[in-house]
mmCIF file of C-alpha atoms in Angstrom:
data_model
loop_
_atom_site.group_PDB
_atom_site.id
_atom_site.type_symbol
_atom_site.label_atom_id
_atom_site.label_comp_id
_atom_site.label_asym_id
_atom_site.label_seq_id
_atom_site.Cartn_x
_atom_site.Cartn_y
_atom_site.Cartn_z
ATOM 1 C CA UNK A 972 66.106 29.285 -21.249
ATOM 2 C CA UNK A 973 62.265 28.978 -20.102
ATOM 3 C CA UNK A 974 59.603 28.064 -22.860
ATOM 4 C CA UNK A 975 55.805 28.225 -22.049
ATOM 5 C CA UNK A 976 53.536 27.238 -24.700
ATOM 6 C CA UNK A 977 49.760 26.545 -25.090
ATOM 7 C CA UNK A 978 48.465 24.803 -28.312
ATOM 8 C CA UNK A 979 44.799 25.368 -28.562
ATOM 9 C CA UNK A 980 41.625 23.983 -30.797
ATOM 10 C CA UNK A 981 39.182 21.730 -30.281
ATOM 11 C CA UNK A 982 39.004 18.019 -28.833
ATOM 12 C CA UNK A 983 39.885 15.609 -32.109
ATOM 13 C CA UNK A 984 42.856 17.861 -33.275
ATOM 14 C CA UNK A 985 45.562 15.817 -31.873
ATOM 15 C CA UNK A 986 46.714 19.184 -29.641
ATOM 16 C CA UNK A 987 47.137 16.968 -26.035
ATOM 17 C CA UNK A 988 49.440 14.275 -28.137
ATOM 18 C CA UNK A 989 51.421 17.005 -29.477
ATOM 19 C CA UNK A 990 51.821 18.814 -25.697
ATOM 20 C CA UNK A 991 52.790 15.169 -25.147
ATOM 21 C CA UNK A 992 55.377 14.647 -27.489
ATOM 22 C CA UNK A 993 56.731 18.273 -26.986
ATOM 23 C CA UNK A 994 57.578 17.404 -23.020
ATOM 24 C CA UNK A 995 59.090 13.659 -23.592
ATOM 25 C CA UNK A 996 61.233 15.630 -26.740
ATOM 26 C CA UNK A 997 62.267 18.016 -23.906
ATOM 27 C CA UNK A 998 62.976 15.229 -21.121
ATOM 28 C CA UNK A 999 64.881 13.228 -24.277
ATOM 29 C CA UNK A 1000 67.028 16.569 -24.722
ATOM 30 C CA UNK A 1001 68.303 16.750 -20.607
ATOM 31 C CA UNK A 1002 65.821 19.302 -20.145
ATOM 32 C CA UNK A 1003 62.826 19.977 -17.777
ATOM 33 C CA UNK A 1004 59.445 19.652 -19.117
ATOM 34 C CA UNK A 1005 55.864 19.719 -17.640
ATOM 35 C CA UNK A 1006 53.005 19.248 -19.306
ATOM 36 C CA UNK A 1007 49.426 19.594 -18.448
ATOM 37 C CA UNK A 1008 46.073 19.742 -20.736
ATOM 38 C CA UNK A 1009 42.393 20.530 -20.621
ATOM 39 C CA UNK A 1010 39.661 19.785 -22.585
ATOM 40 C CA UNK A 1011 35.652 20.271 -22.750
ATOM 41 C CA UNK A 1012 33.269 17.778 -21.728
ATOM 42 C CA UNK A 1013 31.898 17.360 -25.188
ATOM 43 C CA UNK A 1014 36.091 15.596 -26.096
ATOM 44 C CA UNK A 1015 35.803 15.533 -29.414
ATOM 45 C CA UNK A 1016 34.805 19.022 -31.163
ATOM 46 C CA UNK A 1017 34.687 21.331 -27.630
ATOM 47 C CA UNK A 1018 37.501 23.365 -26.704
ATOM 48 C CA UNK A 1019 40.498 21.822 -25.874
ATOM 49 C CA UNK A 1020 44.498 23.016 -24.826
ATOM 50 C CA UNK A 1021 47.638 21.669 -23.650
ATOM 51 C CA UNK A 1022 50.499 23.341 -22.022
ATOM 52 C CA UNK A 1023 54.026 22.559 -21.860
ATOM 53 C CA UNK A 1024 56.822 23.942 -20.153
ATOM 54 C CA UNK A 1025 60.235 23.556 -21.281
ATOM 55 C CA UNK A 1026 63.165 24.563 -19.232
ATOM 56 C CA UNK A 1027 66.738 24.700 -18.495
ATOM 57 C CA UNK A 1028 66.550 25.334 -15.179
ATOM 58 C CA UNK A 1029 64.374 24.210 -11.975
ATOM 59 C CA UNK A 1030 60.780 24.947 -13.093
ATOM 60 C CA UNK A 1031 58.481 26.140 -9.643
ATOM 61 C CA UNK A 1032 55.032 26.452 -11.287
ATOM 62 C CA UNK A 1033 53.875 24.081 -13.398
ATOM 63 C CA UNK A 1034 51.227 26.439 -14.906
ATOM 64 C CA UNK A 1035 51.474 28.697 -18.055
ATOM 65 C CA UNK A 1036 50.721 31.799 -16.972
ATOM 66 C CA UNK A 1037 51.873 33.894 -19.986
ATOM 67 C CA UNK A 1038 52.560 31.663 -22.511
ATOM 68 C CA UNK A 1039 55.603 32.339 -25.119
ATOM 69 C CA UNK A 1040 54.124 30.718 -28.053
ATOM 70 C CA UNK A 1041 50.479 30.089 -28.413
ATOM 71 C CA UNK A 1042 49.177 27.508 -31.280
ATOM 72 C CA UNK A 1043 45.359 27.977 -32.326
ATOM 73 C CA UNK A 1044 43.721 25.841 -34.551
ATOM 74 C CA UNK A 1045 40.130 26.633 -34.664
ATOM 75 C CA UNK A 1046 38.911 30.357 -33.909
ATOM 76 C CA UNK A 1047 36.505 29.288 -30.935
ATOM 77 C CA UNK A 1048 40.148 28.943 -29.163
ATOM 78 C CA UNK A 1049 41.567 31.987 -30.624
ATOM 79 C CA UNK A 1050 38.550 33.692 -28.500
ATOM 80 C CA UNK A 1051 39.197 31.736 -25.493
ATOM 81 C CA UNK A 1052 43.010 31.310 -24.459
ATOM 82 C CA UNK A 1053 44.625 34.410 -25.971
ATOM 83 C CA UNK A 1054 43.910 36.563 -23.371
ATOM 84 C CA UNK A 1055 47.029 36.217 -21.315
ATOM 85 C CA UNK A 1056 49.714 37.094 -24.443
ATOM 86 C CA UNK A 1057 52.392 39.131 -23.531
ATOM 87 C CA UNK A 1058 54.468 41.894 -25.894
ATOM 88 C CA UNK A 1059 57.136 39.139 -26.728
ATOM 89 C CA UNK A 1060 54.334 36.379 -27.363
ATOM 90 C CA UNK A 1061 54.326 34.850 -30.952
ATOM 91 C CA UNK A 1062 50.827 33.251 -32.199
ATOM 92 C CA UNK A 1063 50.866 30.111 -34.820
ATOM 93 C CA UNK A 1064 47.211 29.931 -36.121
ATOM 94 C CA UNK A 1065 45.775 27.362 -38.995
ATOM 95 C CA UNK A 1066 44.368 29.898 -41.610
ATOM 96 C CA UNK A 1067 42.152 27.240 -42.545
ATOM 97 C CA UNK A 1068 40.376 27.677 -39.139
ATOM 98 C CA UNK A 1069 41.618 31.022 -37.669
ATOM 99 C CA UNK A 1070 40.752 34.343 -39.036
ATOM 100 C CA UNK A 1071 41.732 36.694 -35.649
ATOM 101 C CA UNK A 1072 43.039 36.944 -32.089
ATOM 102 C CA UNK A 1073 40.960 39.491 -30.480
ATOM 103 C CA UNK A 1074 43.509 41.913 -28.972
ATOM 104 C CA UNK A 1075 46.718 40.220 -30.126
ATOM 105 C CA UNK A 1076 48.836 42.761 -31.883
ATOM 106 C CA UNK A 1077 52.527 40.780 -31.705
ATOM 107 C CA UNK A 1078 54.178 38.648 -34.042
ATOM 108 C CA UNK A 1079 52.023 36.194 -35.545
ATOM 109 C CA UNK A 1080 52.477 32.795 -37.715
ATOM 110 C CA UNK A 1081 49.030 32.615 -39.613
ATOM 111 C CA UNK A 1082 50.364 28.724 -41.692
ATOM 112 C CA UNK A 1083 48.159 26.300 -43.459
ATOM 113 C CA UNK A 1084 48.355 23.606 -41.295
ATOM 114 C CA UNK A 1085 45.761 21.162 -42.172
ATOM 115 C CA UNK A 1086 46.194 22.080 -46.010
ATOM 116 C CA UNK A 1087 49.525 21.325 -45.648
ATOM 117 C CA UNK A 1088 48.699 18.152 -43.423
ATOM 118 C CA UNK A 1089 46.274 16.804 -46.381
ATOM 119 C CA UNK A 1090 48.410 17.859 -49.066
ATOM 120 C CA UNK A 1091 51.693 15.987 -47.771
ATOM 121 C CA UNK A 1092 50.039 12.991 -45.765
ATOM 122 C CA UNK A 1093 46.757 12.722 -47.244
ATOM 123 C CA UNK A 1094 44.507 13.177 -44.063
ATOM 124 C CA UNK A 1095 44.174 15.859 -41.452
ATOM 125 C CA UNK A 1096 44.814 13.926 -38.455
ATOM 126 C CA UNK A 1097 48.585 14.692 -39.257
ATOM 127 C CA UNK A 1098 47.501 18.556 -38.517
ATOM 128 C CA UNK A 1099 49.077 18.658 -34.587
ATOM 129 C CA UNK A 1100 52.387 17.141 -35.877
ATOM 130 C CA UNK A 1101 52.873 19.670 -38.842
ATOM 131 C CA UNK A 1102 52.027 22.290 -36.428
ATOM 132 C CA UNK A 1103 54.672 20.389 -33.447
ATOM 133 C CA UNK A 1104 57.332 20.557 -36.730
ATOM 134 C CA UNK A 1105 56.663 24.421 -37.283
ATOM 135 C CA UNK A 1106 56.766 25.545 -33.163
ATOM 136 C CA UNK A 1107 60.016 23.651 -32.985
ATOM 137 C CA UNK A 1108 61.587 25.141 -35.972
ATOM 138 C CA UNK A 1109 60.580 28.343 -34.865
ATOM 139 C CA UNK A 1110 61.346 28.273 -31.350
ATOM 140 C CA UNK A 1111 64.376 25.399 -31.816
ATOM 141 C CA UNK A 1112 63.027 24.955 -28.124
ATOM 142 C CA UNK A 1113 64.471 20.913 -28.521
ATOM 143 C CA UNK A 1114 66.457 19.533 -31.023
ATOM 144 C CA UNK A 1115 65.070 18.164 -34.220
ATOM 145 C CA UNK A 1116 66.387 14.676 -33.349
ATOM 146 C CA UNK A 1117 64.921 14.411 -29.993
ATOM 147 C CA UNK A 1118 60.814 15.298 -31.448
ATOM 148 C CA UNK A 1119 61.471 12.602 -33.806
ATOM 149 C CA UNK A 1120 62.358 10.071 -31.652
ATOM 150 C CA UNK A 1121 59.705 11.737 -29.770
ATOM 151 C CA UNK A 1122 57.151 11.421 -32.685
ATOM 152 C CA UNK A 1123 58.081 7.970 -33.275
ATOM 153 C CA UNK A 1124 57.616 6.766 -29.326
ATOM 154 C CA UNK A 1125 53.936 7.997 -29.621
ATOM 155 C CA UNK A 1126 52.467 7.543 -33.222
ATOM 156 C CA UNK A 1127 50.781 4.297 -34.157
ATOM 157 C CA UNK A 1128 52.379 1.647 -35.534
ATOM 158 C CA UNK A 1129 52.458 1.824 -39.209
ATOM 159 C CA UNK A 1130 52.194 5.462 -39.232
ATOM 160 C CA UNK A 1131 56.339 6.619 -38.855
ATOM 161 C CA UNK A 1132 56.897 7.754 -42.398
ATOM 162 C CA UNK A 1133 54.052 9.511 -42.956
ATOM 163 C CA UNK A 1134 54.946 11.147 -39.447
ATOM 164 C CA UNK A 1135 57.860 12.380 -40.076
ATOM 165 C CA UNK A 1136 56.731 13.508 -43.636
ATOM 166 C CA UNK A 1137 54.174 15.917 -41.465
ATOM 167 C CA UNK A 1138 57.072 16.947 -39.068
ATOM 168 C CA UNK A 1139 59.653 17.968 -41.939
ATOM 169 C CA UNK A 1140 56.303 19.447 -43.808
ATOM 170 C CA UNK A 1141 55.765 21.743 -40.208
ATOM 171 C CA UNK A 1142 59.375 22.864 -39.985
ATOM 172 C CA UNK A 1143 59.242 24.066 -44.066
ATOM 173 C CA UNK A 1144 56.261 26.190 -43.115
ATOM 174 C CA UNK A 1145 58.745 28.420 -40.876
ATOM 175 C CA UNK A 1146 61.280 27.940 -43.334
ATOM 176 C CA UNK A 1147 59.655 29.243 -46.439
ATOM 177 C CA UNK A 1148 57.642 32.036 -44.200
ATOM 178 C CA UNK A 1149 60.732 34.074 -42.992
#
């Protein structure tokens, strides 16, 4: 089985560490995994993606071209990398930040991310791994103890509990929404 996501915002949103996390979860799992990212020249508040690719089998290009699941957290990105959805593409937006994808008429995910990221860790910079707990538990694209050990290779020191507070807090989004 093939997975080709894209999680999109802006520079600040923790979207490139998440696309990070996603791939080594992948690799952790036996799987394939590439992972590339993008961002604006402004970094922090421009436009900013990552794409991963997780795979079963032999992956020969390292480019998502139409991507499976697409994550947008801010509307500017929304705008900008939606245009290559398929039919069977499903959307995950922050409906703190998101209020449309122009042209996107599939199945779509509209969560509160950061409100959920403030209200169970007390700061928004937890925002990429709620939204990393909610593509996993709706894609179950690696298993749940793989993206914690994951989580827990890449998140400050200090910061583990609340971590995997914003994980489990992600993967209840999909779980109540259903």
């Amino acid at each position: 089985m093939k997975h080709e996501f894209r999680f999109s915002g802006t520079g600040g949103q923790g979207l490139i560490t998440a696309g990070i996390i996603l791939a080594e979860a992948a690799l952790l799992d036996g799987k394939l995994a590439i992972q590339s990212q993008s961002y604006g020249p402004e970094a922090r508040g421009g436009s900013s993606k990552a794409e991963v690719i997780v795979s079963d089998e032999t992956i020969h290009f390292p480019r998502v071209t139409h991507p499976n699941v697409l994550l947008v957290m801010s509307q500017e990105a929304a705008n900008k990398f939606s245009k290559d959805l398929g039919k069977e593409s499903v959307v995950v937006t922050d409906t703190l930040f998101v209020k449309e994808v122009p042209g996107f008429t599939g199945k779509r995910y509209d969560l509160p991310i950061t409100h959920t990221a403030t209200e169970t860790c007390g700061k928004v910079l937890f925002s990429n791994i709620v939204a990393l707990g909610a593509i996993v538990a709706l894609t179950h694209c690696v298993s749940d103890a793989a993206l914690v050990k994951a989580v827990l290779h890449r998140v400050p020191k200090g910061t583990e509990e609340a971590n995997k507070k914003a994980l489990q807090a992600g993967m209840d989004l999909i779980k109540n929404h259903k």
